[in-house]
XYZ file of N, CA and C in Angstrom:
615
model
N -17.640 -82.246 129.397
C -16.193 -82.379 129.267
C -15.640 -81.121 128.631
N -14.504 -80.670 129.141
C -13.810 -79.527 128.551
C -12.357 -79.907 128.288
N -11.761 -79.274 127.275
C -10.390 -79.567 126.888
C -9.493 -78.431 127.375
N -8.402 -78.794 128.043
C -7.521 -77.793 128.648
C -6.117 -77.795 128.066
N -5.765 -78.803 127.282
C -4.416 -78.844 126.739
C -4.245 -79.999 125.779
N -3.025 -80.067 125.189
C -2.722 -81.130 124.233
C -2.233 -82.374 124.955
N -2.431 -83.538 124.321
C -1.960 -84.795 124.890
C -2.926 -85.932 124.606
N -2.667 -87.064 125.230
C -3.500 -88.255 125.039
C -4.071 -88.694 126.384
N -5.358 -88.949 126.409
C -6.022 -89.384 127.651
C -6.923 -90.573 127.341
N -7.223 -91.335 128.376
C -8.197 -92.427 128.268
C -9.483 -92.022 128.943
N -10.570 -92.194 128.253
C -11.881 -91.864 128.806
C -12.623 -93.186 129.045
N -13.056 -93.383 130.294
C -13.731 -94.626 130.674
C -15.200 -94.354 130.966
N -16.044 -95.152 130.348
C -17.478 -95.086 130.626
C -17.848 -96.292 131.504
N -18.378 -96.025 132.684
C -18.755 -97.095 133.634
C -20.270 -97.205 133.751
N -20.737 -98.436 133.895
C -22.154 -98.678 134.170
C -22.251 -99.655 135.345
N -23.004 -99.256 136.346
C -23.165 -100.129 137.512
C -24.088 -101.303 137.180
N -23.918 -102.353 137.897
C -24.774 -103.525 137.670
C -26.121 -103.385 138.375
N -27.041 -104.308 138.051
C -28.328 -104.389 138.750
C -28.719 -105.847 138.867
N -29.985 -106.096 139.176
C -30.393 -107.476 139.397
C -30.354 -108.312 138.114
N -30.282 -107.648 136.967
C -30.264 -108.384 135.699
C -28.911 -108.367 134.994
N -28.066 -107.313 135.229
C -26.827 -107.140 134.475
C -25.647 -106.906 135.409
N -24.515 -107.418 134.957
C -23.277 -107.189 135.686
C -22.770 -105.773 135.407
N -21.894 -105.237 136.246
C -21.276 -103.942 135.948
C -20.480 -104.015 134.636
N -20.375 -102.876 133.909
C -19.651 -102.853 132.636
C -18.919 -101.533 132.485
N -17.840 -101.581 131.725
C -17.119 -100.331 131.392
C -16.456 -100.481 130.033
N -16.191 -99.354 129.399
C -15.501 -99.317 128.114
C -14.552 -98.128 128.110
N -13.376 -98.339 127.519
C -12.327 -97.311 127.512
C -12.039 -96.881 126.074
N -11.940 -95.574 125.855
C -11.518 -95.021 124.568
C -10.348 -94.057 124.789
N -9.423 -94.081 123.840
C -8.266 -93.178 123.907
C -8.551 -91.927 123.065
N -8.335 -90.771 123.642
C -8.572 -89.495 122.971
C -7.267 -88.713 122.899
N -6.894 -88.306 121.677
C -5.679 -87.511 121.477
C -6.065 -86.074 121.134
N -5.527 -85.149 121.880
C -5.770 -83.722 121.658
C -4.498 -83.119 121.061
N -4.591 -82.568 119.820
C -3.426 -81.980 119.163
C -3.354 -80.482 119.409
N -2.138 -79.972 119.367
C -1.945 -78.529 119.497
C -2.419 -77.843 118.214
N -3.232 -76.800 118.291
C -3.680 -76.097 117.074
C -2.481 -75.605 116.275
N -2.508 -75.844 114.942
C -1.384 -75.438 114.095
C -1.514 -73.964 113.725
N -0.459 -73.226 113.935
C -0.441 -71.798 113.636
C 0.400 -71.569 112.378
N -0.206 -71.006 111.316
C 0.528 -70.721 110.086
C 1.487 -69.549 110.313
N 2.585 -69.575 109.583
C 3.590 -68.534 109.743
C 3.677 -67.697 108.461
N 4.284 -66.514 108.592
C 4.471 -65.629 107.448
C 5.670 -66.102 106.620
N 5.495 -66.274 105.305
C 6.636 -66.650 104.473
C 7.581 -65.467 104.292
N 8.843 -65.759 104.027
C 9.835 -64.700 103.787
C 9.858 -64.395 102.293
N 8.848 -63.653 101.842
C 8.716 -63.311 100.425
C 9.675 -62.166 100.087
N 10.434 -62.324 99.010
C 11.302 -61.257 98.517
C 10.921 -60.945 97.077
N 10.907 -59.666 96.740
C 10.491 -59.181 95.427
C 11.656 -58.391 94.846
N 12.305 -58.959 93.813
C 13.499 -58.332 93.246
C 13.213 -56.904 92.794
N 14.088 -55.949 93.136
C 13.879 -54.548 92.730
C 13.772 -54.410 91.222
N 12.869 -53.538 90.783
C 12.616 -53.366 89.355
C 13.256 -52.094 88.816
N 13.047 -50.986 89.505
C 13.555 -49.720 88.994
C 12.598 -49.116 87.976
N 12.802 -47.859 87.655
C 11.933 -47.181 86.706
C 12.200 -47.656 85.280
N 11.189 -47.519 84.418
C 11.259 -48.060 83.068
C 10.940 -46.998 82.027
N 11.258 -47.347 80.781
C 10.950 -46.504 79.634
C 9.832 -47.145 78.832
N 8.953 -46.342 78.270
C 7.874 -46.870 77.439
C 8.451 -47.815 76.387
N 7.871 -48.996 76.305
C 8.334 -50.009 75.366
C 9.169 -51.087 76.006
N 9.664 -50.862 77.237
C 10.467 -51.880 77.925
C 9.635 -53.124 78.212
N 10.230 -54.285 78.006
C 9.638 -55.564 78.409
C 10.592 -56.186 79.422
N 10.080 -56.565 80.595
C 10.966 -57.038 81.653
C 10.319 -58.181 82.444
N 11.178 -58.967 83.088
C 10.739 -60.139 83.834
C 10.644 -59.798 85.323
N 9.540 -60.196 85.941
C 9.334 -59.987 87.370
C 9.785 -61.234 88.127
N 10.459 -61.031 89.254
C 11.004 -62.160 90.001
C 10.743 -62.000 91.491
N 10.175 -63.034 92.091
C 9.941 -63.056 93.542
C 10.197 -64.477 94.040
N 10.752 -64.595 95.239
C 11.070 -65.910 95.805
C 10.601 -65.992 97.247
N 10.470 -67.233 97.734
C 10.000 -67.466 99.094
C 10.316 -68.908 99.470
N 10.386 -69.195 100.777
C 10.583 -70.583 101.203
C 9.294 -71.390 101.103
N 8.165 -70.691 100.914
C 6.898 -71.382 100.690
C 6.810 -71.838 99.239
N 6.182 -72.984 99.032
C 6.029 -73.512 97.667
C 4.755 -73.019 96.992
N 3.981 -72.192 97.669
C 2.726 -71.690 97.099
C 3.004 -70.782 95.905
N 2.039 -70.720 94.998
C 2.197 -69.938 93.769
C 2.325 -68.450 94.078
N 3.163 -67.764 93.267
C 3.331 -66.313 93.361
C 2.785 -65.694 92.075
N 1.909 -64.709 92.214
C 1.340 -64.026 91.048
C 1.687 -62.543 91.119
N 1.639 -61.890 89.950
C 1.961 -60.468 89.853
C 0.768 -59.715 89.274
N 0.466 -58.554 89.856
C -0.683 -57.751 89.458
C -0.233 -56.307 89.265
N -0.721 -55.669 88.207
C -0.456 -54.246 87.985
C -1.661 -53.428 88.431
N -1.394 -52.306 89.073
C -2.491 -51.429 89.501
C -3.093 -50.664 88.337
N -2.376 -50.615 87.198
C -2.863 -49.884 86.029
C -2.311 -50.551 84.772
N -3.157 -51.352 84.098
C -2.723 -52.069 82.900
C -2.355 -51.139 81.759
N -2.884 -49.926 81.766
C -2.569 -48.983 80.694
C -1.121 -48.501 80.799
N -0.550 -48.546 81.992
C 0.832 -48.114 82.203
C 1.776 -49.313 82.164
N 1.474 -50.335 82.962
C 2.272 -51.564 82.967
C 1.328 -52.745 82.841
N 1.507 -53.508 81.775
C 0.663 -54.672 81.516
C 1.452 -55.937 81.843
N 0.808 -56.859 82.571
C 1.506 -58.061 83.043
C 0.812 -59.312 82.524
N 1.608 -60.228 81.985
C 1.148 -61.564 81.626
C 2.089 -62.553 82.282
N 1.577 -63.335 83.234
C 2.455 -64.247 83.972
C 3.466 -63.453 84.770
N 4.754 -63.647 84.465
C 5.788 -62.859 85.139
C 6.496 -61.905 84.174
N 5.853 -61.654 83.029
C 6.412 -60.726 82.036
C 5.608 -59.434 82.037
N 6.300 -58.314 82.166
C 5.644 -57.008 82.224
C 6.082 -56.152 81.042
N 5.157 -55.333 80.550
C 5.441 -54.415 79.449
C 5.067 -53.000 79.871
N 6.013 -52.078 79.718
C 5.737 -50.667 80.013
C 5.036 -50.067 78.809
N 3.744 -49.730 78.963
C 2.928 -49.297 77.826
C 2.874 -47.787 77.644
N 2.806 -47.056 78.730
C 2.683 -45.599 78.614
C 3.263 -44.947 79.858
N 3.529 -43.623 79.734
C 4.156 -42.936 80.857
C 3.179 -42.830 82.030
N 3.757 -42.775 83.219
C 2.941 -42.693 84.432
C 3.548 -43.536 85.531
N 2.837 -43.656 86.616
C 3.301 -44.448 87.754
C 2.267 -45.515 88.092
N 2.723 -46.734 88.254
C 1.839 -47.847 88.600
C 2.505 -48.670 89.697
N 1.690 -49.414 90.414
C 2.182 -50.297 91.471
C 2.109 -51.734 90.983
N 3.211 -52.452 91.146
C 3.230 -53.878 90.842
C 3.189 -54.646 92.155
N 2.240 -55.556 92.244
C 2.010 -56.317 93.471
C 2.452 -57.754 93.250
N 3.310 -58.250 94.139
C 3.677 -59.670 94.156
C 2.901 -60.326 95.291
N 2.081 -61.308 94.958
C 1.227 -61.948 95.961
C 1.437 -63.458 95.964
N 1.721 -63.996 97.146
C 1.882 -65.444 97.284
C 0.677 -66.023 98.025
N 0.123 -67.072 97.465
C -1.075 -67.678 98.029
C -0.790 -68.363 99.371
N -1.829 -68.509 100.161
C -1.762 -69.242 101.419
C -1.738 -70.740 101.128
N -1.030 -71.505 101.975
C -1.123 -72.967 101.904
C -1.244 -73.531 103.319
N -1.024 -74.815 103.482
C -1.250 -75.447 104.788
C -0.258 -74.990 105.841
N 0.885 -74.466 105.416
C 1.921 -74.088 106.367
C 2.123 -72.586 106.487
N 1.906 -71.853 105.371
C 2.235 -70.434 105.357
C 1.010 -69.568 105.063
N 1.058 -68.354 105.595
C 0.015 -67.377 105.344
C 0.207 -66.735 103.959
N -0.794 -65.973 103.528
C -0.675 -65.164 102.321
C 0.352 -64.060 102.553
N 1.146 -63.746 101.509
C 2.143 -62.677 101.621
C 2.012 -61.740 100.420
N 2.191 -60.452 100.661
C 2.070 -59.438 99.606
C 3.201 -58.425 99.738
N 3.854 -58.118 98.612
C 4.837 -57.042 98.540
C 4.515 -56.168 97.334
N 4.834 -54.882 97.419
C 4.517 -53.944 96.342
C 5.743 -53.113 95.964
N 5.776 -52.708 94.681
C 6.770 -51.754 94.219
C 6.086 -50.719 93.339
N 6.440 -49.468 93.538
C 5.908 -48.385 92.705
C 6.898 -48.121 91.578
N 6.407 -48.186 90.321
C 7.267 -48.051 89.149
C 6.830 -46.836 88.335
N 7.786 -46.002 87.966
C 7.516 -44.860 87.100
C 8.010 -45.169 85.699
N 7.139 -44.971 84.721
C 7.480 -45.197 83.315
C 7.615 -43.850 82.632
N 8.731 -43.644 81.930
C 8.980 -42.367 81.249
C 9.011 -42.588 79.745
N 8.914 -41.502 79.001
C 8.984 -41.567 77.544
C 10.406 -41.865 77.082
N 10.550 -42.491 75.920
C 11.896 -42.816 75.429
C 12.791 -41.606 75.251
N 12.196 -40.454 74.947
C 13.011 -39.266 74.693
C 13.100 -38.358 75.909
N 12.815 -38.886 77.092
C 12.825 -38.038 78.287
C 14.202 -37.974 78.933
N 15.182 -38.661 78.362
C 16.554 -38.579 78.857
C 17.435 -38.046 77.727
N 18.600 -37.476 78.052
C 19.479 -36.992 76.983
C 19.861 -38.147 76.052
N 19.656 -37.972 74.754
C 19.946 -39.044 73.808
C 21.443 -39.242 73.657
N 21.863 -40.500 73.591
C 23.263 -40.797 73.341
C 23.569 -40.530 71.872
N 24.846 -40.558 71.525
C 25.240 -40.352 70.135
C 24.598 -41.411 69.245
N 24.598 -42.658 69.706
C 24.024 -43.750 68.914
C 22.546 -43.500 68.668
N 21.823 -43.096 69.708
C 20.382 -42.885 69.574
C 20.054 -41.696 68.671
N 20.858 -40.656 68.750
C 20.512 -39.416 68.066
C 21.165 -39.293 66.689
N 22.452 -39.665 66.595
C 23.218 -39.355 65.386
C 23.650 -40.584 64.598
N 23.225 -41.762 65.003
C 23.720 -42.999 64.388
C 23.797 -42.879 62.864
N 25.013 -42.756 62.321
C 25.141 -42.547 60.873
C 24.856 -43.805 60.064
N 24.732 -44.953 60.753
C 24.464 -46.206 60.046
C 22.989 -46.362 59.721
N 22.144 -45.476 60.260
C 20.695 -45.602 60.070
C 20.133 -44.281 59.559
N 19.323 -44.390 58.528
C 18.683 -43.196 57.957
C 17.187 -43.476 57.821
N 16.373 -42.563 58.342
C 14.913 -42.697 58.287
C 14.370 -41.582 57.394
N 13.610 -41.949 56.383
C 13.116 -40.940 55.441
C 11.784 -41.401 54.829
N 10.981 -40.491 54.266
C 11.115 -39.033 54.431
C 10.647 -38.625 55.816
N 11.054 -37.487 56.245
C 10.613 -36.955 57.532
C 10.617 -35.436 57.447
N 9.456 -34.794 57.374
C 8.080 -35.291 57.564
C 7.656 -36.299 56.480
N 6.629 -37.104 56.841
C 6.110 -38.115 55.923
C 4.597 -38.123 55.965
N 3.991 -38.617 54.894
C 2.538 -38.687 54.808
C 2.024 -40.117 54.808
N 2.684 -40.984 54.041
C 2.171 -42.344 53.872
C 3.084 -43.418 54.460
N 4.379 -43.358 54.138
C 5.308 -44.403 54.559
C 6.609 -43.791 55.071
N 7.210 -44.498 56.040
C 8.569 -44.216 56.479
C 9.447 -45.372 56.014
N 10.612 -45.056 55.525
C 11.553 -46.088 55.097
C 12.800 -46.020 55.967
N 13.272 -47.186 56.386
C 14.469 -47.277 57.218
C 15.595 -47.860 56.374
N 16.644 -47.097 56.197
C 17.835 -47.580 55.501
C 18.934 -47.738 56.534
N 19.411 -48.975 56.696
C 20.335 -49.237 57.795
C 21.450 -50.181 57.383
N 22.659 -49.878 57.875
C 23.808 -50.754 57.658
C 23.955 -51.765 58.780
N 23.117 -51.672 59.785
C 23.127 -52.631 60.892
C 21.757 -53.299 60.963
N 21.714 -54.469 61.553
C 20.451 -55.214 61.612
C 19.513 -54.605 62.640
N 18.298 -54.327 62.199
C 17.263 -53.808 63.092
C 16.263 -54.920 63.357
N 16.090 -55.244 64.632
C 15.205 -56.344 65.007
C 13.739 -55.928 64.943
N 13.434 -54.736 65.423
C 12.039 -54.276 65.432
C 12.003 -52.764 65.616
N 10.815 -52.206 65.404
C 10.625 -50.788 65.646
C 9.370 -50.585 66.492
N 9.320 -49.453 67.200
C 8.131 -49.042 67.951
C 7.901 -47.567 67.677
N 6.654 -47.217 67.394
C 6.298 -45.821 67.131
C 5.309 -45.372 68.198
N 5.639 -44.278 68.887
C 4.834 -43.787 70.002
C 4.319 -42.389 69.727
N 3.129 -42.112 70.265
C 2.725 -40.717 70.382
C 3.585 -40.084 71.463
N 3.646 -38.775 71.508
C 4.500 -38.115 72.487
C 3.965 -38.215 73.908
N 2.731 -38.709 74.067
C 2.225 -38.960 75.424
C 2.634 -40.335 75.910
N 3.393 -41.088 75.064
C 3.873 -42.399 75.455
C 3.035 -43.562 74.990
N 1.956 -43.322 74.273
C 1.091 -44.399 73.790
C 1.711 -45.057 72.560
N 1.837 -46.381 72.611
C 2.368 -47.125 71.470
C 1.292 -47.208 70.392
N 1.633 -46.788 69.162
C 0.656 -46.818 68.072
C 1.017 -47.842 67.005
N 2.307 -48.122 66.828
C 2.753 -49.121 65.864
C 3.978 -49.838 66.402
N 4.086 -51.112 66.082
C 5.259 -51.870 66.492
C 5.360 -53.147 65.689
N 6.490 -53.365 65.035
C 6.611 -54.550 64.186
C 8.061 -54.661 63.707
N 8.283 -55.605 62.790
C 9.570 -55.733 62.121
C 9.428 -55.207 60.699
N 10.569 -54.881 60.064
C 10.522 -54.419 58.691
C 11.214 -53.092 58.517
N 11.448 -52.720 57.275
C 12.158 -51.478 56.976
C 11.247 -50.437 56.336
N 9.962 -50.745 56.219
C 9.003 -49.760 55.733
C 7.800 -49.739 56.671
N 7.426 -48.544 57.105
C 6.360 -48.381 58.097
C 5.208 -47.613 57.462
N 4.033 -48.220 57.467
C 2.838 -47.588 56.921
C 2.217 -46.694 57.992
N 2.222 -45.385 57.772
C 1.669 -44.445 58.753
C 0.424 -43.735 58.222
N -0.176 -44.276 57.166
C -1.334 -43.613 56.545
C -2.495 -43.460 57.519
N -2.655 -44.416 58.435
C -3.808 -44.393 59.345
C -3.612 -43.474 60.544
N -2.423 -42.937 60.713
C -2.146 -42.100 61.877
C -2.629 -40.673 61.668
N -2.993 -40.037 62.767
C -3.365 -38.623 62.719
C -2.129 -37.762 62.504
N -2.339 -36.590 61.960
C -1.226 -35.673 61.790
C -0.663 -35.294 63.153
N 0.649 -35.131 63.196
C 1.262 -34.743 64.456
C 2.666 -35.294 64.594
N 3.194 -35.217 65.812
C 4.557 -35.660 66.097
C 4.536 -37.013 66.806
N 5.507 -37.854 66.466
C 5.640 -39.183 67.041
C 7.117 -39.448 67.344
N 7.363 -40.473 68.146
C 8.727 -40.875 68.451
C 8.941 -42.288 67.932
N 9.915 -42.463 67.041
C 10.242 -43.771 66.475
C 11.492 -44.309 67.173
N 11.389 -45.532 67.702
C 12.510 -46.186 68.372
C 12.864 -47.443 67.582
N 14.147 -47.595 67.222
C 14.630 -48.777 66.517
C 15.493 -49.599 67.458
N 15.245 -50.921 67.495
C 15.915 -51.802 68.448
C 16.780 -52.841 67.730
N 17.880 -53.221 68.368
C 18.742 -54.275 67.860
C 18.310 -55.641 68.351
N 19.106 -56.663 68.036
C 18.757 -58.049 68.336
C 18.667 -58.308 69.834
N 19.421 -57.570 70.644
C 19.428 -57.774 72.086
C 18.486 -56.812 72.811
N 17.667 -56.098 72.044
C 16.734 -55.152 72.650
C 17.324 -53.780 72.889
N 18.578 -53.564 72.451
C 19.215 -52.271 72.665
C 18.654 -51.243 71.681
N 18.617 -49.978 72.118
C 18.143 -48.901 71.253
C 19.247 -48.527 70.270
N 18.926 -48.625 68.973
C 19.880 -48.252 67.938
C 19.697 -46.806 67.486
N 18.461 -46.360 67.504
C 18.206 -44.968 67.106
C 16.852 -44.538 67.657
N 16.773 -43.274 68.027
C 15.526 -42.679 68.496
C 15.351 -41.362 67.739
N 14.238 -41.227 67.032
C 14.059 -40.026 66.205
C 12.619 -39.556 66.216
N 12.432 -38.239 66.335
C 11.089 -37.680 66.281
C 10.597 -37.680 64.832
N 9.373 -38.134 64.627
C 8.766 -38.236 63.291
C 7.576 -37.288 63.209
N 7.465 -36.606 62.076
C 6.317 -35.719 61.853
C 5.437 -36.344 60.766
N 4.151 -36.560 61.109
C 3.195 -37.065 60.140
C 2.408 -35.898 59.560
N 2.472 -35.745 58.235
C 1.730 -34.668 57.559
C 0.298 -35.117 57.242
């Protein structure tokens, strides 16, 4: 028997009679279904744009498929991803991959975006970032501690090497830099909404 198409057929098995038995037959119904072909989901990956070292951002992708969507970074040292939250760790270029799993109806789908991460001081500093008179950081140069005196609320700080590597990050108005090597660093102070309040080069003696 060979199958040539979809549909329902009856298959009859016949047996002829003999001197001991009467003729007999039995019928079975066989349904042939059309093979199901999975389709490509319409996966969309929201544009990200280039980032600055220290940025934390949410990744967003949607599709008509209900299958799970995961995000992968090609270089965790540049962009680190946990769930759908990404952190720009150091300067460079990395690819973020949005991947949706296959399910019973849809195929696997993959979209990619190439993201460039730059240093915080790689753009012209605004007046607030450079000259903010409400914030004073001292001493600079410093050997052991940096103190932040501010008339505005500072939510957190991040201290980077000039290659973009984050070396310190926390809350508080005094920063212990005793463990750091001598050299130049970039200190970024952030407000409650994540906005940059001040950006200043720090020299460790």
